[in-house]
Amino acid sequence: MAAGPAPAVPLTRRASLNIVAFILELVVKTGVSLVLTPLLVDWLGTALFGVWEMLGRLSGYLAALGGRPAEALRLVVANRQAAADADHRRALGAALVVWLIFLPLTVAAAAVMVWAAPAITGAAPALYATLRLATALTLGATLLAGLAALPESALHGMNLGYKRMELQAALNLVGGALTAGAVYAGLGLVGVAGAQIAIAVVSGFCFWALARSYVSWFGATRPARADSRRLLGLSGWLSGGDLISKLLLASDVLILGALVSPAAVTTYVLTAYAPRAAVTIHGSVVGAAMPGLGGLLGQRQYERAQLVRRELMALTWLFTTAVGATILLWNHSFVGLWVGAQHYAGPDVDLLIVLIAVQTAFIRADAYIIDAALQSWLRVVISAAATVVTITLAIALTRAFGLPGLCVGVLAGRTLQTMTYPALARRCVEDHGPALPLGFARGLVVTAALFSVASALGQRLVVSNWLVWATGVAATLALASGVAFVMGLSRESQHAVLRRAAEVVRKPRPRPPSPPSRPGP
């Protein structure tokens, strides 16, 4: 009897599997980070930990200068999932060509960053040699990671990101163990940076093996000149957009460290840990659904794409409102329990950081849609203007008001993206309806009310026990989610959210097996 083909995984179900994979990865990564961060703060010291955070931002700039061939490959494969295997192999070959084209630029930029690192971080002269070596190792790991990301991008592009679930979790644990080992061995900043090299190498080999197992076409063939030119053009826009995004989202740490001190960076980063983690969770969940949306756009199924975007915006609002209120109520206690109350930046800065996180979540949601439509150049132009405004305001306000001024500068400077990205995303999905969704004003009022109450209570409600804190967080999150769902969403949006949740948890029905083949005459 001939075996029937494996049942197809529906779009929503596959997206939900990708989301589960990302959630598992984030849980493990967050757990590792929660354990490692206090160790790094204790062993490196407040100032040197701030320097390490600044090196992380420099590595982000270098990754953007590398052309983002892995991201371009993911988008091209996702947009053309039904293409022939030979086309996919040429796309992977083109991605390798693009990586090589950008390599001289990234090496030159890395050399400049290594030489300038002491001036950027404000380190003492006695630390110049150590800092430059640590910077070189950190940036070297970034160069290797750009190449190692290609097999992973093949998995994501084929909407098979969930296949990496256990592997990615294990790699996070290995990376944490290597970093902790370097800290306990007394290797300092150089050891922590060297651990990133090992992590990049191990990750690359593991994902190569995984892609070989699950992606039938995985491999590279010599691309046609048109293939390389097309991917190079997309990579260029993605690289420019990512560099601008890093300037928008990561320059805050460098500006604060250069104008105030690395110790102020530590306070800022630790206070912003929970909001940034929330934004990362949201971005990963949204990113998991993008290969499916890219497929809809590639097939010109614009009505379904419009529905996906509307549901995405409703879920983004629900998530940011509930999580933001929870953070405002419990972040003071969290920082105190985790690393010490002396590292909490205060209620005003906390509120500004949460507002920046909310703004970032909406900007990224629409940015993902624009990229899925292969229209990255649209947002790059807008982001370039927003970058100039944001950095100018951040520098001026940081000089005048310190950390609160930095937050206000970032929030105000990125208003241009907040106003224009929704229009660009609606254009990509051919949505000609009203610019503002139904119930926008009601949602804004609900968010403002929850944030105000949570911020006021959060300064008075400080606990000294992790169990009490965890119980309070769970109760607050549930209550805030319920209030936001009932009072902030329109009836249509409520039904859409419930329908999508039901599709996620519903098990796919297997197709009946094919009838046995009959022998020929």
PDB file of N, CA, C and O in Angstrom, residues 79-145:
ATOM      1  N   ASN A  79       9.024  34.801   0.398  1.00  0.00           N
ATOM      2  CA  ASN A  79       8.159  35.396  -0.613  1.00  0.00           C
ATOM      3  C   ASN A  79       7.952  34.478  -1.810  1.00  0.00           C
ATOM      4  O   ASN A  79       6.975  34.620  -2.533  1.00  0.00           O
ATOM      5  N   ARG A  80       8.876  33.506  -1.990  1.00  0.00           N
ATOM      6  CA  ARG A  80       8.802  32.610  -3.155  1.00  0.00           C
ATOM      7  C   ARG A  80       8.954  31.159  -2.715  1.00  0.00           C
ATOM      8  O   ARG A  80       9.751  30.397  -3.271  1.00  0.00           O
ATOM      9  N   GLN A  81       8.166  30.761  -1.729  1.00  0.00           N
ATOM     10  CA  GLN A  81       8.309  29.429  -1.171  1.00  0.00           C
ATOM     11  C   GLN A  81       8.022  28.338  -2.199  1.00  0.00           C
ATOM     12  O   GLN A  81       8.558  27.235  -2.108  1.00  0.00           O
ATOM     13  N   ALA A  82       7.171  28.644  -3.170  1.00  0.00           N
ATOM     14  CA  ALA A  82       6.804  27.623  -4.161  1.00  0.00           C
ATOM     15  C   ALA A  82       7.779  27.540  -5.326  1.00  0.00           C
ATOM     16  O   ALA A  82       7.563  26.771  -6.260  1.00  0.00           O
ATOM     17  N   ALA A  83       8.867  28.312  -5.294  1.00  0.00           N
ATOM     18  CA  ALA A  83       9.832  28.303  -6.394  1.00  0.00           C
ATOM     19  C   ALA A  83      10.562  26.966  -6.462  1.00  0.00           C
ATOM     20  O   ALA A  83      10.545  26.164  -5.517  1.00  0.00           O
ATOM     21  N   ALA A  84      11.217  26.732  -7.582  1.00  0.00           N
ATOM     22  CA  ALA A  84      11.959  25.487  -7.759  1.00  0.00           C
ATOM     23  C   ALA A  84      13.156  25.438  -6.814  1.00  0.00           C
ATOM     24  O   ALA A  84      13.686  26.472  -6.397  1.00  0.00           O
ATOM     25  N   ASP A  85      13.590  24.206  -6.495  1.00  0.00           N
ATOM     26  CA  ASP A  85      14.731  24.041  -5.596  1.00  0.00           C
ATOM     27  C   ASP A  85      15.976  24.733  -6.136  1.00  0.00           C
ATOM     28  O   ASP A  85      16.764  25.306  -5.377  1.00  0.00           O
ATOM     29  N   ALA A  86      16.162  24.668  -7.440  1.00  0.00           N
ATOM     30  CA  ALA A  86      17.343  25.294  -8.036  1.00  0.00           C
ATOM     31  C   ALA A  86      17.350  26.803  -7.799  1.00  0.00           C
ATOM     32  O   ALA A  86      18.410  27.403  -7.583  1.00  0.00           O
ATOM     33  N   ASP A  87      16.169  27.422  -7.822  1.00  0.00           N
ATOM     34  CA  ASP A  87      16.090  28.865  -7.557  1.00  0.00           C
ATOM     35  C   ASP A  87      16.506  29.177  -6.129  1.00  0.00           C
ATOM     36  O   ASP A  87      17.205  30.170  -5.874  1.00  0.00           O
ATOM     37  N   HIS A  88      16.074  28.337  -5.175  1.00  0.00           N
ATOM     38  CA  HIS A  88      16.449  28.554  -3.784  1.00  0.00           C
ATOM     39  C   HIS A  88      17.956  28.384  -3.584  1.00  0.00           C
ATOM     40  O   HIS A  88      18.582  29.139  -2.829  1.00  0.00           O
ATOM     41  N   ARG A  89      18.538  27.402  -4.255  1.00  0.00           N
ATOM     42  CA  ARG A  89      19.984  27.193  -4.108  1.00  0.00           C
ATOM     43  C   ARG A  89      20.764  28.366  -4.699  1.00  0.00           C
ATOM     44  O   ARG A  89      21.786  28.776  -4.149  1.00  0.00           O
ATOM     45  N   ARG A  90      20.283  28.909  -5.788  1.00  0.00           N
ATOM     46  CA  ARG A  90      20.949  30.092  -6.346  1.00  0.00           C
ATOM     47  C   ARG A  90      20.806  31.283  -5.399  1.00  0.00           C
ATOM     48  O   ARG A  90      21.719  32.103  -5.280  1.00  0.00           O
ATOM     49  N   ALA A  91      19.638  31.380  -4.727  1.00  0.00           N
ATOM     50  CA  ALA A  91      19.459  32.465  -3.759  1.00  0.00           C
ATOM     51  C   ALA A  91      20.450  32.341  -2.607  1.00  0.00           C
ATOM     52  O   ALA A  91      21.023  33.338  -2.153  1.00  0.00           O
ATOM     53  N   LEU A  92      20.678  31.103  -2.142  1.00  0.00           N
ATOM     54  CA  LEU A  92      21.654  30.910  -1.074  1.00  0.00           C
ATOM     55  C   LEU A  92      23.067  31.213  -1.575  1.00  0.00           C
ATOM     56  O   LEU A  92      23.879  31.830  -0.854  1.00  0.00           O
ATOM     57  N   GLY A  93      23.359  30.829  -2.800  1.00  0.00           N
ATOM     58  CA  GLY A  93      24.654  31.191  -3.377  1.00  0.00           C
ATOM     59  C   GLY A  93      24.826  32.691  -3.495  1.00  0.00           C
ATOM     60  O   GLY A  93      25.906  33.235  -3.228  1.00  0.00           O
ATOM     61  N   ALA A  94      23.756  33.376  -3.874  1.00  0.00           N
ATOM     62  CA  ALA A  94      23.809  34.836  -3.961  1.00  0.00           C
ATOM     63  C   ALA A  94      24.028  35.463  -2.587  1.00  0.00           C
ATOM     64  O   ALA A  94      24.741  36.472  -2.453  1.00  0.00           O
ATOM     65  N   ALA A  95      23.433  34.864  -1.544  1.00  0.00           N
ATOM     66  CA  ALA A  95      23.638  35.384  -0.192  1.00  0.00           C
ATOM     67  C   ALA A  95      25.101  35.261   0.230  1.00  0.00           C
ATOM     68  O   ALA A  95      25.650  36.167   0.877  1.00  0.00           O
ATOM     69  N   LEU A  96      25.744  34.158  -0.144  1.00  0.00           N
ATOM     70  CA  LEU A  96      27.176  34.001   0.149  1.00  0.00           C
ATOM     71  C   LEU A  96      27.995  35.047  -0.594  1.00  0.00           C
ATOM     72  O   LEU A  96      28.955  35.619  -0.045  1.00  0.00           O
ATOM     73  N   VAL A  97      27.637  35.310  -1.840  1.00  0.00           N
ATOM     74  CA  VAL A  97      28.340  36.337  -2.612  1.00  0.00           C
ATOM     75  C   VAL A  97      28.196  37.702  -1.949  1.00  0.00           C
ATOM     76  O   VAL A  97      29.155  38.471  -1.826  1.00  0.00           O
ATOM     77  N   VAL A  98      26.988  38.016  -1.501  1.00  0.00           N
ATOM     78  CA  VAL A  98      26.749  39.305  -0.850  1.00  0.00           C
ATOM     79  C   VAL A  98      27.570  39.419   0.436  1.00  0.00           C
ATOM     80  O   VAL A  98      28.147  40.468   0.731  1.00  0.00           O
ATOM     81  N   TRP A  99      27.636  38.320   1.205  1.00  0.00           N
ATOM     82  CA  TRP A  99      28.444  38.345   2.438  1.00  0.00           C
ATOM     83  C   TRP A  99      29.903  38.667   2.122  1.00  0.00           C
ATOM     84  O   TRP A  99      30.550  39.448   2.821  1.00  0.00           O
ATOM     85  N   LEU A 100      30.426  38.060   1.045  1.00  0.00           N
ATOM     86  CA  LEU A 100      31.812  38.314   0.655  1.00  0.00           C
ATOM     87  C   LEU A 100      32.008  39.745   0.158  1.00  0.00           C
ATOM     88  O   LEU A 100      33.044  40.360   0.407  1.00  0.00           O
ATOM     89  N   ILE A 101      31.012  40.279  -0.536  1.00  0.00           N
ATOM     90  CA  ILE A 101      31.124  41.652  -1.035  1.00  0.00           C
ATOM     91  C   ILE A 101      31.219  42.641   0.117  1.00  0.00           C
ATOM     92  O   ILE A 101      32.007  43.607   0.077  1.00  0.00           O
ATOM     93  N   PHE A 102      30.424  42.406   1.165  1.00  0.00           N
ATOM     94  CA  PHE A 102      30.416  43.331   2.299  1.00  0.00           C
ATOM     95  C   PHE A 102      31.560  43.082   3.286  1.00  0.00           C
ATOM     96  O   PHE A 102      31.784  43.914   4.168  1.00  0.00           O
ATOM     97  N   LEU A 103      32.258  41.946   3.162  1.00  0.00           N
ATOM     98  CA  LEU A 103      33.279  41.593   4.149  1.00  0.00           C
ATOM     99  C   LEU A 103      34.390  42.639   4.274  1.00  0.00           C
ATOM    100  O   LEU A 103      34.764  42.999   5.404  1.00  0.00           O
ATOM    101  N   PRO A 104      34.971  43.154   3.175  1.00  0.00           N
ATOM    102  CA  PRO A 104      36.014  44.183   3.352  1.00  0.00           C
ATOM    103  C   PRO A 104      35.521  45.417   4.103  1.00  0.00           C
ATOM    104  O   PRO A 104      36.257  45.987   4.929  1.00  0.00           O
ATOM    105  N   LEU A 105      34.284  45.831   3.840  1.00  0.00           N
ATOM    106  CA  LEU A 105      33.728  46.989   4.548  1.00  0.00           C
ATOM    107  C   LEU A 105      33.603  46.718   6.038  1.00  0.00           C
ATOM    108  O   LEU A 105      33.961  47.562   6.871  1.00  0.00           O
ATOM    109  N   THR A 106      33.096  45.527   6.389  1.00  0.00           N
ATOM    110  CA  THR A 106      32.907  45.219   7.805  1.00  0.00           C
ATOM    111  C   THR A 106      34.242  45.068   8.528  1.00  0.00           C
ATOM    112  O   THR A 106      34.376  45.484   9.690  1.00  0.00           O
ATOM    113  N   VAL A 107      35.232  44.488   7.867  1.00  0.00           N
ATOM    114  CA  VAL A 107      36.548  44.354   8.502  1.00  0.00           C
ATOM    115  C   VAL A 107      37.160  45.729   8.744  1.00  0.00           C
ATOM    116  O   VAL A 107      37.724  46.000   9.820  1.00  0.00           O
ATOM    117  N   ALA A 108      37.045  46.610   7.755  1.00  0.00           N
ATOM    118  CA  ALA A 108      37.581  47.965   7.928  1.00  0.00           C
ATOM    119  C   ALA A 108      36.847  48.708   9.045  1.00  0.00           C
ATOM    120  O   ALA A 108      37.466  49.386   9.880  1.00  0.00           O
ATOM    121  N   ALA A 109      35.520  48.569   9.070  1.00  0.00           N
ATOM    122  CA  ALA A 109      34.745  49.233  10.128  1.00  0.00           C
ATOM    123  C   ALA A 109      35.094  48.669  11.497  1.00  0.00           C
ATOM    124  O   ALA A 109      35.197  49.409  12.486  1.00  0.00           O
ATOM    125  N   ALA A 110      35.313  47.344  11.567  1.00  0.00           N
ATOM    126  CA  ALA A 110      35.692  46.733  12.838  1.00  0.00           C
ATOM    127  C   ALA A 110      37.031  47.261  13.329  1.00  0.00           C
ATOM    128  O   ALA A 110      37.218  47.521  14.527  1.00  0.00           O
ATOM    129  N   ALA A 111      37.971  47.438  12.407  1.00  0.00           N
ATOM    130  CA  ALA A 111      39.286  47.966  12.793  1.00  0.00           C
ATOM    131  C   ALA A 111      39.164  49.379  13.367  1.00  0.00           C
ATOM    132  O   ALA A 111      39.803  49.714  14.372  1.00  0.00           O
ATOM    133  N   VAL A 112      38.324  50.190  12.747  1.00  0.00           N
ATOM    134  CA  VAL A 112      38.117  51.549  13.258  1.00  0.00           C
ATOM    135  C   VAL A 112      37.478  51.515  14.645  1.00  0.00           C
ATOM    136  O   VAL A 112      37.873  52.259  15.551  1.00  0.00           O
ATOM    137  N   MET A 113      36.478  50.651  14.811  1.00  0.00           N
ATOM    138  CA  MET A 113      35.809  50.551  16.109  1.00  0.00           C
ATOM    139  C   MET A 113      36.772  50.084  17.199  1.00  0.00           C
ATOM    140  O   MET A 113      36.729  50.573  18.328  1.00  0.00           O
ATOM    141  N   VAL A 114      37.639  49.118  16.865  1.00  0.00           N
ATOM    142  CA  VAL A 114      38.607  48.625  17.847  1.00  0.00           C
ATOM    143  C   VAL A 114      39.528  49.747  18.291  1.00  0.00           C
ATOM    144  O   VAL A 114      39.805  49.919  19.483  1.00  0.00           O
ATOM    145  N   TRP A 115      40.024  50.528  17.341  1.00  0.00           N
ATOM    146  CA  TRP A 115      40.932  51.621  17.683  1.00  0.00           C
ATOM    147  C   TRP A 115      40.218  52.707  18.477  1.00  0.00           C
ATOM    148  O   TRP A 115      40.797  53.297  19.407  1.00  0.00           O
ATOM    149  N   ALA A 116      38.969  52.994  18.147  1.00  0.00           N
ATOM    150  CA  ALA A 116      38.252  54.098  18.785  1.00  0.00           C
ATOM    151  C   ALA A 116      37.511  53.689  20.054  1.00  0.00           C
ATOM    152  O   ALA A 116      36.960  54.549  20.734  1.00  0.00           O
ATOM    153  N   ALA A 117      37.491  52.393  20.387  1.00  0.00           N
ATOM    154  CA  ALA A 117      36.707  51.923  21.532  1.00  0.00           C
ATOM    155  C   ALA A 117      37.036  52.651  22.841  1.00  0.00           C
ATOM    156  O   ALA A 117      36.116  53.009  23.591  1.00  0.00           O
ATOM    157  N   PRO A 118      38.302  52.885  23.181  1.00  0.00           N
ATOM    158  CA  PRO A 118      38.573  53.609  24.434  1.00  0.00           C
ATOM    159  C   PRO A 118      37.951  55.000  24.469  1.00  0.00           C
ATOM    160  O   PRO A 118      37.426  55.425  25.509  1.00  0.00           O
ATOM    161  N   ALA A 119      37.998  55.710  23.347  1.00  0.00           N
ATOM    162  CA  ALA A 119      37.414  57.051  23.320  1.00  0.00           C
ATOM    163  C   ALA A 119      35.898  56.994  23.403  1.00  0.00           C
ATOM    164  O   ALA A 119      35.263  57.835  24.067  1.00  0.00           O
ATOM    165  N   ILE A 120      35.292  56.015  22.741  1.00  0.00           N
ATOM    166  CA  ILE A 120      33.836  55.903  22.739  1.00  0.00           C
ATOM    167  C   ILE A 120      33.312  55.579  24.134  1.00  0.00           C
ATOM    168  O   ILE A 120      32.308  56.135  24.581  1.00  0.00           O
ATOM    169  N   THR A 121      34.005  54.678  24.833  1.00  0.00           N
ATOM    170  CA  THR A 121      33.519  54.216  26.136  1.00  0.00           C
ATOM    171  C   THR A 121      34.025  55.060  27.302  1.00  0.00           C
ATOM    172  O   THR A 121      33.540  54.903  28.429  1.00  0.00           O
ATOM    173  N   GLY A 122      35.016  55.911  27.056  1.00  0.00           N
ATOM    174  CA  GLY A 122      35.558  56.723  28.140  1.00  0.00           C
ATOM    175  C   GLY A 122      36.351  55.922  29.148  1.00  0.00           C
ATOM    176  O   GLY A 122      36.386  56.260  30.340  1.00  0.00           O
ATOM    177  N   ALA A 123      37.006  54.832  28.695  1.00  0.00           N
ATOM    178  CA  ALA A 123      37.759  53.970  29.608  1.00  0.00           C
ATOM    179  C   ALA A 123      39.049  54.655  30.060  1.00  0.00           C
ATOM    180  O   ALA A 123      39.588  55.540  29.388  1.00  0.00           O
ATOM    181  N   ALA A 124      39.548  54.219  31.202  1.00  0.00           N
ATOM    182  CA  ALA A 124      40.808  54.740  31.725  1.00  0.00           C
ATOM    183  C   ALA A 124      41.966  54.254  30.853  1.00  0.00           C
ATOM    184  O   ALA A 124      41.899  53.162  30.270  1.00  0.00           O
ATOM    185  N   PRO A 125      43.048  55.035  30.749  1.00  0.00           N
ATOM    186  CA  PRO A 125      44.186  54.634  29.894  1.00  0.00           C
ATOM    187  C   PRO A 125      44.742  53.250  30.229  1.00  0.00           C
ATOM    188  O   PRO A 125      45.195  52.535  29.331  1.00  0.00           O
ATOM    189  N   ALA A 126      44.680  52.838  31.480  1.00  0.00           N
ATOM    190  CA  ALA A 126      45.214  51.534  31.860  1.00  0.00           C
ATOM    191  C   ALA A 126      44.437  50.380  31.227  1.00  0.00           C
ATOM    192  O   ALA A 126      44.954  49.266  31.139  1.00  0.00           O
ATOM    193  N   LEU A 127      43.212  50.646  30.792  1.00  0.00           N
ATOM    194  CA  LEU A 127      42.358  49.604  30.220  1.00  0.00           C
ATOM    195  C   LEU A 127      42.346  49.606  28.694  1.00  0.00           C
ATOM    196  O   LEU A 127      41.627  48.802  28.092  1.00  0.00           O
ATOM    197  N   TYR A 128      43.117  50.472  28.061  1.00  0.00           N
ATOM    198  CA  TYR A 128      43.047  50.602  26.605  1.00  0.00           C
ATOM    199  C   TYR A 128      43.342  49.275  25.903  1.00  0.00           C
ATOM    200  O   TYR A 128      42.596  48.852  25.001  1.00  0.00           O
ATOM    201  N   ALA A 129      44.427  48.605  26.264  1.00  0.00           N
ATOM    202  CA  ALA A 129      44.806  47.359  25.581  1.00  0.00           C
ATOM    203  C   ALA A 129      43.756  46.284  25.796  1.00  0.00           C
ATOM    204  O   ALA A 129      43.341  45.582  24.857  1.00  0.00           O
ATOM    205  N   THR A 130      43.302  46.138  27.053  1.00  0.00           N
ATOM    206  CA  THR A 130      42.276  45.132  27.359  1.00  0.00           C
ATOM    207  C   THR A 130      40.986  45.415  26.607  1.00  0.00           C
ATOM    208  O   THR A 130      40.358  44.502  26.045  1.00  0.00           O
ATOM    209  N   LEU A 131      40.598  46.673  26.571  1.00  0.00           N
ATOM    210  CA  LEU A 131      39.351  47.041  25.914  1.00  0.00           C
ATOM    211  C   LEU A 131      39.427  46.799  24.416  1.00  0.00           C
ATOM    212  O   LEU A 131      38.471  46.305  23.806  1.00  0.00           O
ATOM    213  N   ARG A 132      40.556  47.110  23.809  1.00  0.00           N
ATOM    214  CA  ARG A 132      40.685  46.900  22.363  1.00  0.00           C
ATOM    215  C   ARG A 132      40.659  45.414  22.020  1.00  0.00           C
ATOM    216  O   ARG A 132      40.065  45.011  21.009  1.00  0.00           O
ATOM    217  N   LEU A 133      41.303  44.584  22.841  1.00  0.00           N
ATOM    218  CA  LEU A 133      41.262  43.144  22.590  1.00  0.00           C
ATOM    219  C   LEU A 133      39.841  42.608  22.744  1.00  0.00           C
ATOM    220  O   LEU A 133      39.361  41.816  21.918  1.00  0.00           O
ATOM    221  N   ALA A 134      39.142  43.046  23.790  1.00  0.00           N
ATOM    222  CA  ALA A 134      37.759  42.609  23.984  1.00  0.00           C
ATOM    223  C   ALA A 134      36.870  43.069  22.835  1.00  0.00           C
ATOM    224  O   ALA A 134      35.987  42.326  22.370  1.00  0.00           O
ATOM    225  N   THR A 135      37.093  44.284  22.360  1.00  0.00           N
ATOM    226  CA  THR A 135      36.308  44.795  21.230  1.00  0.00           C
ATOM    227  C   THR A 135      36.564  43.973  19.978  1.00  0.00           C
ATOM    228  O   THR A 135      35.637  43.624  19.234  1.00  0.00           O
ATOM    229  N   ALA A 136      37.846  43.620  19.722  1.00  0.00           N
ATOM    230  CA  ALA A 136      38.184  42.827  18.541  1.00  0.00           C
ATOM    231  C   ALA A 136      37.513  41.458  18.591  1.00  0.00           C
ATOM    232  O   ALA A 136      36.977  40.974  17.583  1.00  0.00           O
ATOM    233  N   LEU A 137      37.501  40.822  19.759  1.00  0.00           N
ATOM    234  CA  LEU A 137      36.862  39.513  19.885  1.00  0.00           C
ATOM    235  C   LEU A 137      35.345  39.613  19.703  1.00  0.00           C
ATOM    236  O   LEU A 137      34.723  38.771  19.031  1.00  0.00           O
ATOM    237  N   THR A 138      34.748  40.639  20.288  1.00  0.00           N
ATOM    238  CA  THR A 138      33.294  40.816  20.163  1.00  0.00           C
ATOM    239  C   THR A 138      32.892  41.035  18.716  1.00  0.00           C
ATOM    240  O   THR A 138      31.923  40.441  18.215  1.00  0.00           O
ATOM    241  N   LEU A 139      33.630  41.883  18.016  1.00  0.00           N
ATOM    242  CA  LEU A 139      33.296  42.172  16.622  1.00  0.00           C
ATOM    243  C   LEU A 139      33.625  40.994  15.713  1.00  0.00           C
ATOM    244  O   LEU A 139      32.928  40.749  14.719  1.00  0.00           O
ATOM    245  N   GLY A 140      34.663  40.232  16.049  1.00  0.00           N
ATOM    246  CA  GLY A 140      34.947  39.019  15.285  1.00  0.00           C
ATOM    247  C   GLY A 140      33.817  38.016  15.387  1.00  0.00           C
ATOM    248  O   GLY A 140      33.453  37.362  14.395  1.00  0.00           O
ATOM    249  N   ALA A 141      33.254  37.887  16.577  1.00  0.00           N
ATOM    250  CA  ALA A 141      32.104  37.001  16.746  1.00  0.00           C
ATOM    251  C   ALA A 141      30.923  37.472  15.905  1.00  0.00           C
ATOM    252  O   ALA A 141      30.172  36.660  15.350  1.00  0.00           O
ATOM    253  N   THR A 142      30.761  38.782  15.783  1.00  0.00           N
ATOM    254  CA  THR A 142      29.667  39.324  14.970  1.00  0.00           C
ATOM    255  C   THR A 142      29.844  38.976  13.498  1.00  0.00           C
ATOM    256  O   THR A 142      28.881  38.618  12.808  1.00  0.00           O
ATOM    257  N   LEU A 143      31.081  39.054  12.996  1.00  0.00           N
ATOM    258  CA  LEU A 143      31.343  38.698  11.595  1.00  0.00           C
ATOM    259  C   LEU A 143      31.035  37.220  11.347  1.00  0.00           C
ATOM    260  O   LEU A 143      30.422  36.869  10.329  1.00  0.00           O
ATOM    261  N   LEU A 144      31.454  36.353  12.258  1.00  0.00           N
ATOM    262  CA  LEU A 144      31.171  34.926  12.098  1.00  0.00           C
ATOM    263  C   LEU A 144      29.676  34.641  12.182  1.00  0.00           C
ATOM    264  O   LEU A 144      29.150  33.805  11.443  1.00  0.00           O
ATOM    265  N   ALA A 145      28.983  35.338  13.078  1.00  0.00           N
ATOM    266  CA  ALA A 145      27.551  35.110  13.238  1.00  0.00           C
ATOM    267  C   ALA A 145      26.778  35.472  11.969  1.00  0.00           C
ATOM    268  O   ALA A 145      25.763  34.845  11.656  1.00  0.00           O
TER     269      ALA A 145
END
